[in-house]
PDB file of C-alpha atoms in Angstrom:
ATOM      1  CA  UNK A  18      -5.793 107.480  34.090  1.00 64.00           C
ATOM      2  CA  UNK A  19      -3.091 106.721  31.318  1.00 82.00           C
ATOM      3  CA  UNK A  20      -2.729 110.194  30.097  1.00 94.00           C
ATOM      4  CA  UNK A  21      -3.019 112.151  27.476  1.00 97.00           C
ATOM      5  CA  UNK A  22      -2.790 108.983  24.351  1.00 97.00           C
ATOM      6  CA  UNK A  23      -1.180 110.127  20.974  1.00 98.00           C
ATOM      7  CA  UNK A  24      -0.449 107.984  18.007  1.00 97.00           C
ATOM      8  CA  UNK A  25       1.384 107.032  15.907  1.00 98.00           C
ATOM      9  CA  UNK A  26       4.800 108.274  18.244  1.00 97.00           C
ATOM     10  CA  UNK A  27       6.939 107.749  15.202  1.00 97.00           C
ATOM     11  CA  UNK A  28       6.139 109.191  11.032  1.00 97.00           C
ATOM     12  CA  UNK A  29       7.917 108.703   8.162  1.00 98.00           C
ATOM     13  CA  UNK A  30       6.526 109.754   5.229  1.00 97.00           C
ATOM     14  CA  UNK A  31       7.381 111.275   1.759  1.00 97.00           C
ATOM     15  CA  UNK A  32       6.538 114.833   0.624  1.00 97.00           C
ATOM     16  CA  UNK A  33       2.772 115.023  -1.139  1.00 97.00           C
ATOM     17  CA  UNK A  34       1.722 112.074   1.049  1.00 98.00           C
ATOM     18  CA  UNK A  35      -1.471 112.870   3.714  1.00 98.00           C
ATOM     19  CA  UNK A  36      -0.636 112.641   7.377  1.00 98.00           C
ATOM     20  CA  UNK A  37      -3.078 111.963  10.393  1.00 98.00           C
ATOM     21  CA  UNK A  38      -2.047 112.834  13.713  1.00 98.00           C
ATOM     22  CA  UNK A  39      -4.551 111.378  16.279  1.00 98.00           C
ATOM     23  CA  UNK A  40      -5.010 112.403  20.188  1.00 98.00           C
ATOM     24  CA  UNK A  41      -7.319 110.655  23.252  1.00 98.00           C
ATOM     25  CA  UNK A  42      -7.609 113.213  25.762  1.00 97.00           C
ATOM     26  CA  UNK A  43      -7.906 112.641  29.667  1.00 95.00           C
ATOM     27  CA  UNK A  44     -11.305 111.638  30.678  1.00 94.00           C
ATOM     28  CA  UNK A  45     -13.805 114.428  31.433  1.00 91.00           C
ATOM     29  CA  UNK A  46     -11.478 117.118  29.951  1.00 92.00           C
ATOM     30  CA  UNK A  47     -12.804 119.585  27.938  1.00 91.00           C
ATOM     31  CA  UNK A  48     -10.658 120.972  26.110  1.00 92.00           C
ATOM     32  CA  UNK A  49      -7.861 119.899  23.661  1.00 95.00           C
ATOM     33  CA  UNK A  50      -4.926 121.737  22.184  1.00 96.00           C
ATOM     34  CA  UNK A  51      -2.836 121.166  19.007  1.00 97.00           C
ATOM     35  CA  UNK A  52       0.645 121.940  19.152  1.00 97.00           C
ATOM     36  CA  UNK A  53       4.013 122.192  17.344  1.00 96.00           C
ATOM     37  CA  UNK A  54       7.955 122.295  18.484  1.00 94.00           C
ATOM     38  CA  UNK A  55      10.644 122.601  16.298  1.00 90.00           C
ATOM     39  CA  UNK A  56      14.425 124.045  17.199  1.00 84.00           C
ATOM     40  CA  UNK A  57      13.312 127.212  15.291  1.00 82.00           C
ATOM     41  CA  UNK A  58       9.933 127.883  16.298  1.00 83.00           C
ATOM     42  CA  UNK A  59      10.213 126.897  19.561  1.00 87.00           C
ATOM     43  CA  UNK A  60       6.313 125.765  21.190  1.00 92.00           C
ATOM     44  CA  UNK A  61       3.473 126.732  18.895  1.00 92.00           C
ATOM     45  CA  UNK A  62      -0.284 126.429  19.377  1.00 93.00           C
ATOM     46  CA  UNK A  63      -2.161 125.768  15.830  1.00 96.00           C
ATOM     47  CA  UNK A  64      -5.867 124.941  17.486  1.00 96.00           C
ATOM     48  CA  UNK A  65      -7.718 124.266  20.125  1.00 94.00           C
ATOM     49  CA  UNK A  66     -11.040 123.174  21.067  1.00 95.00           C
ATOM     50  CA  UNK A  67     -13.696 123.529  23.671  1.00 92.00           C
ATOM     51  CA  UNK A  68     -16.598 121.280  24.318  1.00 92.00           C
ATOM     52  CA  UNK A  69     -15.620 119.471  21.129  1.00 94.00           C
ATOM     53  CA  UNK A  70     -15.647 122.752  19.233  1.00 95.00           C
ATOM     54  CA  UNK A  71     -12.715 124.585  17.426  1.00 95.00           C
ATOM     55  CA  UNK A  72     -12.236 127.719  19.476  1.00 92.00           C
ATOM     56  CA  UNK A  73      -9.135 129.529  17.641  1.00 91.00           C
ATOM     57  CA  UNK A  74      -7.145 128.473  14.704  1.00 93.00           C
ATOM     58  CA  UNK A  75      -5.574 130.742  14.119  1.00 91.00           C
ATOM     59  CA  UNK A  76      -2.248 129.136  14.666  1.00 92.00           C
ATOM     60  CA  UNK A  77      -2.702 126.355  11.864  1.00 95.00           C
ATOM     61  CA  UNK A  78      -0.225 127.545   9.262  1.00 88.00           C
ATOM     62  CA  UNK A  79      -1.920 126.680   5.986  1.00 87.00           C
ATOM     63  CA  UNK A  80      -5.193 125.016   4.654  1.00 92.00           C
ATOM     64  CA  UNK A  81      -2.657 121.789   4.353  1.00 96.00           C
ATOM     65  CA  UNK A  82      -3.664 121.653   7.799  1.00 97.00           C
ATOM     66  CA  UNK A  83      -6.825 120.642   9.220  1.00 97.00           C
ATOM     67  CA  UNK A  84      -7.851 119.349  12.756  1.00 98.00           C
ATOM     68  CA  UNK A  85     -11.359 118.070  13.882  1.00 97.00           C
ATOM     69  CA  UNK A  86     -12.557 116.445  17.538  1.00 97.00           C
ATOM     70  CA  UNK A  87     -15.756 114.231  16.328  1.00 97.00           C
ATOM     71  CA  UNK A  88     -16.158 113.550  19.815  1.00 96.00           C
ATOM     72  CA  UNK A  89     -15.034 114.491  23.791  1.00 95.00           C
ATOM     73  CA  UNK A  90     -12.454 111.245  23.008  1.00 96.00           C
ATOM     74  CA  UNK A  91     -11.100 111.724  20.361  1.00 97.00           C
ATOM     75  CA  UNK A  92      -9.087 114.542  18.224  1.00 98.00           C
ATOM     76  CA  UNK A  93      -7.000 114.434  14.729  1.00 98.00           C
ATOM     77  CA  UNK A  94      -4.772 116.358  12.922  1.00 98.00           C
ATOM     78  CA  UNK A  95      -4.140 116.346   8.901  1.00 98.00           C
ATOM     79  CA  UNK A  96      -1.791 117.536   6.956  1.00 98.00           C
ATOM     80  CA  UNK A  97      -2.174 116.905   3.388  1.00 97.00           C
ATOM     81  CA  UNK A  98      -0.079 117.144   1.235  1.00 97.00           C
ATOM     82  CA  UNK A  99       3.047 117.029   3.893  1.00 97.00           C
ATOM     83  CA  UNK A 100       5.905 119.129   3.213  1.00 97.00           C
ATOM     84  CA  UNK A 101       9.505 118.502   4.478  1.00 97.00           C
ATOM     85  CA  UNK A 102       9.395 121.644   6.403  1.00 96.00           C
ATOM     86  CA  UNK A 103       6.071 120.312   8.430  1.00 97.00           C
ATOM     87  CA  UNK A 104       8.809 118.109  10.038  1.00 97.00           C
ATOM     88  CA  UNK A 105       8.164 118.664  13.800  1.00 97.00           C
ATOM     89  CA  UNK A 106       6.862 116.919  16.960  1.00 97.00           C
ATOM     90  CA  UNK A 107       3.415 117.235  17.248  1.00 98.00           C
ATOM     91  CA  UNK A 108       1.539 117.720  20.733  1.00 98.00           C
ATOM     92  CA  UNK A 109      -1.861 117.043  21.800  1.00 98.00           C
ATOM     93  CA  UNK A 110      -2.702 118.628  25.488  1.00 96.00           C
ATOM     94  CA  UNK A 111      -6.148 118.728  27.549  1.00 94.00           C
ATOM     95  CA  UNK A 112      -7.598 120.370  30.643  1.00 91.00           C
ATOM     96  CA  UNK A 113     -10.398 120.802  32.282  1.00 86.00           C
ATOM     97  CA  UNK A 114     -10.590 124.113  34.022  1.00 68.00           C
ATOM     98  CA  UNK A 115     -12.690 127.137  32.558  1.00 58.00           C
ATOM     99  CA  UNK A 116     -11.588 129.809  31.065  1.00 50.00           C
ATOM    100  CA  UNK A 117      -7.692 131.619  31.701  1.00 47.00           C
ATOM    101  CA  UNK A 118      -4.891 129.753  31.295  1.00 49.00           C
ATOM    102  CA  UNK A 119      -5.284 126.278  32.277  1.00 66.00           C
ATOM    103  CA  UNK A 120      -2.732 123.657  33.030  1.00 86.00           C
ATOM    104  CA  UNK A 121      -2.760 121.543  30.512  1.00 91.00           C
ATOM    105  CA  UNK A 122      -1.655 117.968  30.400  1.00 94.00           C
ATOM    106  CA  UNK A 123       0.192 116.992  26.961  1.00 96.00           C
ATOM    107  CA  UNK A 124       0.778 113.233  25.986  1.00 97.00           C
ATOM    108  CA  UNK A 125       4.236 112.120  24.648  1.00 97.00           C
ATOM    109  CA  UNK A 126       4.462 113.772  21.186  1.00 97.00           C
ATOM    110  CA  UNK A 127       4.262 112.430  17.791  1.00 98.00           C
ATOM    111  CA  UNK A 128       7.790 113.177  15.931  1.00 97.00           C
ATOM    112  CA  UNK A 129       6.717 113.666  11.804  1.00 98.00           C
ATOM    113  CA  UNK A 130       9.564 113.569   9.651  1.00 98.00           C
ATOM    114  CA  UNK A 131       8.444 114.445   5.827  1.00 98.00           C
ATOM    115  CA  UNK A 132      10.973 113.447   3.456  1.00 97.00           C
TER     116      UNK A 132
ATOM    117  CA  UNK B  17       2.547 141.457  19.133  1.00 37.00           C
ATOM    118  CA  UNK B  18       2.662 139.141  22.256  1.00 40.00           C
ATOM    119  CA  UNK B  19       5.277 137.588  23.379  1.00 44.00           C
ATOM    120  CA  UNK B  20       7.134 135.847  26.089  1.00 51.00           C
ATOM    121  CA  UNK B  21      10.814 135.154  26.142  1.00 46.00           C
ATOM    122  CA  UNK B  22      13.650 134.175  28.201  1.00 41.00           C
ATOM    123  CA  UNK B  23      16.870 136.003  29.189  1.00 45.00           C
ATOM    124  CA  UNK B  24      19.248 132.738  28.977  1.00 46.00           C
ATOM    125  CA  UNK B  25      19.146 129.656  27.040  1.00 84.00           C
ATOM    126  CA  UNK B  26      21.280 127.577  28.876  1.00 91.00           C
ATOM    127  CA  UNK B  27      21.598 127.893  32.423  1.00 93.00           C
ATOM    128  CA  UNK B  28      24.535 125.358  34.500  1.00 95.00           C
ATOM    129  CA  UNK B  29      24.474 124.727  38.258  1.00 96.00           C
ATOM    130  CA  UNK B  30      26.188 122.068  40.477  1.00 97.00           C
ATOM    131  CA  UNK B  31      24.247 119.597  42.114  1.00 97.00           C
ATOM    132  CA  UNK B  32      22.632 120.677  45.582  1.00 97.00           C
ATOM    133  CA  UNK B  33      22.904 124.579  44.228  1.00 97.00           C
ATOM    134  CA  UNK B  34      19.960 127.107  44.083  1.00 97.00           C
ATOM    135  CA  UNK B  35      18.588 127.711  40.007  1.00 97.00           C
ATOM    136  CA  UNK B  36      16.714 130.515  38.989  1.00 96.00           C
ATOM    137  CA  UNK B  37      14.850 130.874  35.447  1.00 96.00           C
ATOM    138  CA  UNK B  38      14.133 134.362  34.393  1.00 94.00           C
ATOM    139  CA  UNK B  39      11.178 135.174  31.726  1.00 93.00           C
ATOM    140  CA  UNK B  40      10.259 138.070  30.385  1.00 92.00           C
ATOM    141  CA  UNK B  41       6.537 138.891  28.690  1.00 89.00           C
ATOM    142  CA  UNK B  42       4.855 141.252  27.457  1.00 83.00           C
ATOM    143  CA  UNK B  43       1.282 141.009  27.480  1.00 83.00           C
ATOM    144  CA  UNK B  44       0.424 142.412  30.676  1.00 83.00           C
ATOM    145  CA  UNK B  45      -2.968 141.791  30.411  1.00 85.00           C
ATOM    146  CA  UNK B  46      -2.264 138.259  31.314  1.00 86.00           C
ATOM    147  CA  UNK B  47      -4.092 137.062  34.674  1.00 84.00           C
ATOM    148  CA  UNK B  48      -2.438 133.981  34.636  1.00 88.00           C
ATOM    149  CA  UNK B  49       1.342 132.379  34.589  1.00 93.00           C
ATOM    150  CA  UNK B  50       2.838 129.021  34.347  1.00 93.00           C
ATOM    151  CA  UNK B  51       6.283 127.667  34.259  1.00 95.00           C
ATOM    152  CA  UNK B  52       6.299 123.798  32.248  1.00 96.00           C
ATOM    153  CA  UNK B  53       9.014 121.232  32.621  1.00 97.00           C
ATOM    154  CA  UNK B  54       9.978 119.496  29.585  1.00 96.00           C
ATOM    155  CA  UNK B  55      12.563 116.336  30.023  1.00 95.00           C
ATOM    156  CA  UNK B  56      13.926 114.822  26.628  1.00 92.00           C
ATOM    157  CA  UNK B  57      11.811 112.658  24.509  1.00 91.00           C
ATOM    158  CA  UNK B  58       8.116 113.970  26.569  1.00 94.00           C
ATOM    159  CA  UNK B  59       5.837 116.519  27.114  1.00 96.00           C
ATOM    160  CA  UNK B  60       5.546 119.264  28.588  1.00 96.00           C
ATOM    161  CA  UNK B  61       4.573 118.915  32.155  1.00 95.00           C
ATOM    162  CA  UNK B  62       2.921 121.422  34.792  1.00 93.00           C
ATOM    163  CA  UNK B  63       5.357 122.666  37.497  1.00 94.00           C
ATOM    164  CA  UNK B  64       3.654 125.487  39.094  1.00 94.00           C
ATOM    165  CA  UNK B  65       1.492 128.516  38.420  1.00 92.00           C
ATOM    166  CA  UNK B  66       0.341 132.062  40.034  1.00 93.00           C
ATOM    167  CA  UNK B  67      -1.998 134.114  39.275  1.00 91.00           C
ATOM    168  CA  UNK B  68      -1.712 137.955  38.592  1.00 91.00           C
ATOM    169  CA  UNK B  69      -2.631 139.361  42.238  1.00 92.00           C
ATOM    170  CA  UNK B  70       0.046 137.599  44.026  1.00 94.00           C
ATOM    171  CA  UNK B  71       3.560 138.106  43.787  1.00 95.00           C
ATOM    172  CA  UNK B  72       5.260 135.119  44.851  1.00 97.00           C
ATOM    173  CA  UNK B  73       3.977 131.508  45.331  1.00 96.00           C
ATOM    174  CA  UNK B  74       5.534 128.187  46.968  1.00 96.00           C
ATOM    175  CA  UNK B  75       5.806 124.451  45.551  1.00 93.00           C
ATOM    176  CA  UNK B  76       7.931 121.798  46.540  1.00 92.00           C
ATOM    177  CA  UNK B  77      11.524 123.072  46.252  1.00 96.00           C
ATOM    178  CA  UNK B  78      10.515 125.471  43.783  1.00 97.00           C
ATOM    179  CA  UNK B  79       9.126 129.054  44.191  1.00 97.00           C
ATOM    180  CA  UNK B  80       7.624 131.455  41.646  1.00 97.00           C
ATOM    181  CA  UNK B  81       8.161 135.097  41.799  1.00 97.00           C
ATOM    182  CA  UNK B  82       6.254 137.389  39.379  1.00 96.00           C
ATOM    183  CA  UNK B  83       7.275 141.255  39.369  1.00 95.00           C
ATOM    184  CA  UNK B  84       4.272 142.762  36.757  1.00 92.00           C
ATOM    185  CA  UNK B  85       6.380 146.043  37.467  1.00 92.00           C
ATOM    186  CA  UNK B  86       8.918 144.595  34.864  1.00 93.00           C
ATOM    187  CA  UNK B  87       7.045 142.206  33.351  1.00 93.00           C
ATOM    188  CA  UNK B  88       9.095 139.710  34.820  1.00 94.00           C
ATOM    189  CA  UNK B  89       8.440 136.030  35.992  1.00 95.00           C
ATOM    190  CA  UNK B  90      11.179 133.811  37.473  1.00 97.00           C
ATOM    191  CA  UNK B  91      11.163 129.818  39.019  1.00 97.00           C
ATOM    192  CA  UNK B  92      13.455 128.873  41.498  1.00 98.00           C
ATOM    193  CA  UNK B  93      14.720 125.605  42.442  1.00 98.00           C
ATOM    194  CA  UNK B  94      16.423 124.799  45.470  1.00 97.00           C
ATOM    195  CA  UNK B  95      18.801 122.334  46.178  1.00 97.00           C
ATOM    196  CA  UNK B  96      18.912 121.575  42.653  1.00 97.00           C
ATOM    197  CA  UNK B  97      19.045 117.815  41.394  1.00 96.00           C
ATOM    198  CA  UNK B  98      20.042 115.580  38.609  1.00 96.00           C
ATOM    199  CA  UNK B  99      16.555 115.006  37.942  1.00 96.00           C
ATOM    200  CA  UNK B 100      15.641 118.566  37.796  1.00 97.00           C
ATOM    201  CA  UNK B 101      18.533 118.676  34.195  1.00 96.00           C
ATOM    202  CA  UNK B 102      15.748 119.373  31.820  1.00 96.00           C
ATOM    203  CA  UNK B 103      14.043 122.546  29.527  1.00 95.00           C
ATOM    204  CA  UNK B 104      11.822 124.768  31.166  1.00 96.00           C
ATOM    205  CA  UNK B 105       8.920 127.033  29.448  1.00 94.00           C
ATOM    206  CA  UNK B 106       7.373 129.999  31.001  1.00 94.00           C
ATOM    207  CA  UNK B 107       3.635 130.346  29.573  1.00 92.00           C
ATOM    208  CA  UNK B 108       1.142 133.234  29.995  1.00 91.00           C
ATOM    209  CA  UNK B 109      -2.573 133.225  29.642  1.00 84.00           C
ATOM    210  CA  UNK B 110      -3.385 135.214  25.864  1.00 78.00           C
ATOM    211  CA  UNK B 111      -6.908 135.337  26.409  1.00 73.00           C
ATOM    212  CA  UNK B 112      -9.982 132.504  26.755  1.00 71.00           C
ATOM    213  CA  UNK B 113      -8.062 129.136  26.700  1.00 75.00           C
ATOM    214  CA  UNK B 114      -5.253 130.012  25.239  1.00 80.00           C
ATOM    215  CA  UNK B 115      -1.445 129.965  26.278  1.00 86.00           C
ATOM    216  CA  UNK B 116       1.568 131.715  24.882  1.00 88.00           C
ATOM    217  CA  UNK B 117       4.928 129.727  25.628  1.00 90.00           C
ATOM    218  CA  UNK B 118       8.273 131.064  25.564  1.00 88.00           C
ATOM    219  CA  UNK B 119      11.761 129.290  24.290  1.00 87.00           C
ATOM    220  CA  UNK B 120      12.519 127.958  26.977  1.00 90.00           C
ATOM    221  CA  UNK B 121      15.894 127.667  28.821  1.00 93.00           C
ATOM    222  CA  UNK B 122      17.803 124.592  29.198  1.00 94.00           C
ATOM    223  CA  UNK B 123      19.235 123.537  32.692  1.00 96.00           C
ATOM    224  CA  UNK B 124      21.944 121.299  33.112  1.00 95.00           C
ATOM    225  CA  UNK B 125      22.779 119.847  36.840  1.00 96.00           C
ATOM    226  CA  UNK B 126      26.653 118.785  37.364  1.00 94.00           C
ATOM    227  CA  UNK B 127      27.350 116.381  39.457  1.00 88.00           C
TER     228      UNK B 127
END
């Protein structure tokens, strides 16, 4: 299996403009976390879904963000409009175990700079 | 609220010493623990993980010791190597799916 898949790996973009963050989880995992790391914040979990569904989001820090999973493939992340201080790497992890903490597998990070 | 922190940032050792990273938490309803590895540039990977009813469990070269007396988890590494130099994360189940990471401490091998 090749892992959790994020893209892009790289983002450049200019306050006001929209960002999409997209994830491929593992095969037959079901369920998907968002997360955030910056020097300040350290690890933060903005959402995650089960079965496709949003469980808790109660970590997404403003309506600028939004995050849907369409299918058991597929997951994205929005922010619109960026700010400089969303600047961050963004993580997308998946597991398959029930309920509890689960060990999750996270792909390689997508580093957003907002200018 | 909950939380789970670290007592050291940074943590040194020379090569083919023992390391030991302490956490702290504070949600002791957790039923679940896990310590992550984190090398530059990646993500977070799985190391090892115990559950609530033990106290102590074995991995390859590493060991994790959880005293719920103290609230207190810790991962040892023995015979520590270069490859080992990288951040590590204690996590704690917070209910359902969800995990609550700490900072993490940084280790550092020396050759």
């Amino acid at each position: 299996d090749a892992g959790v898949i994020q893209s892009p790996r790289h983002e450049v973009t200019e306050m006001g403009q929209e960002v999409t963050l997209r994830c491929k989880p593992i095969s037959g995992h079901n369920s998907l976390f968002w997360y955030r790391q910056t020097m300040m914040r350290g690890l933060e979990l903005l959402i995650y879904f089960n079965n496709n569904v949003p469980i808790d989001d109660s970590g997404m820090p403003e309506d600028r963000f939004s995050a849907k999973m369409p299918n058991a493939s597929f997951s994205t992340l929005k922010i619109q409009p960026s700010e400089p201080r969303d600047s961050a790497v963004y993580f997308c992890a998946s597991s398959s175990r029930g309920q509890g903490a689960n060990e999750q597998f996270f792909g390689p990070g997508t580093r957003l700079t907002v200018l | 609220g909950e939380s789970v922190g670290l007592h050291l940032p940074t943590l040194s050792v020379q090569e083919g010493d023992n390391s030991i990273i302490n956490c702290a938490y504070s949600n002791s309803a957790s039923d679940y623990f896990i310590w992550y590895k984190q090398e530059s540039g990646k993500g977070p990977q799985f190391i090892i993980d115990i559950r609530s009813n033990m106290d102590k469990r074995q991995g390859q070269r590493v060991t994790v010791l959880l005293n719920k007396t103290v609230k207190h988890l810790s991962l040892q590494i023995a015979a520590t190597q270069p490859g080992d130099s990288a951040v590590y994360f204690c996590a704690q189940g917070a209910g359902g799916f969800k995990t609550i990471f700490g900072a993490g401490t940084r280790l550092f091998v020396k050759a």
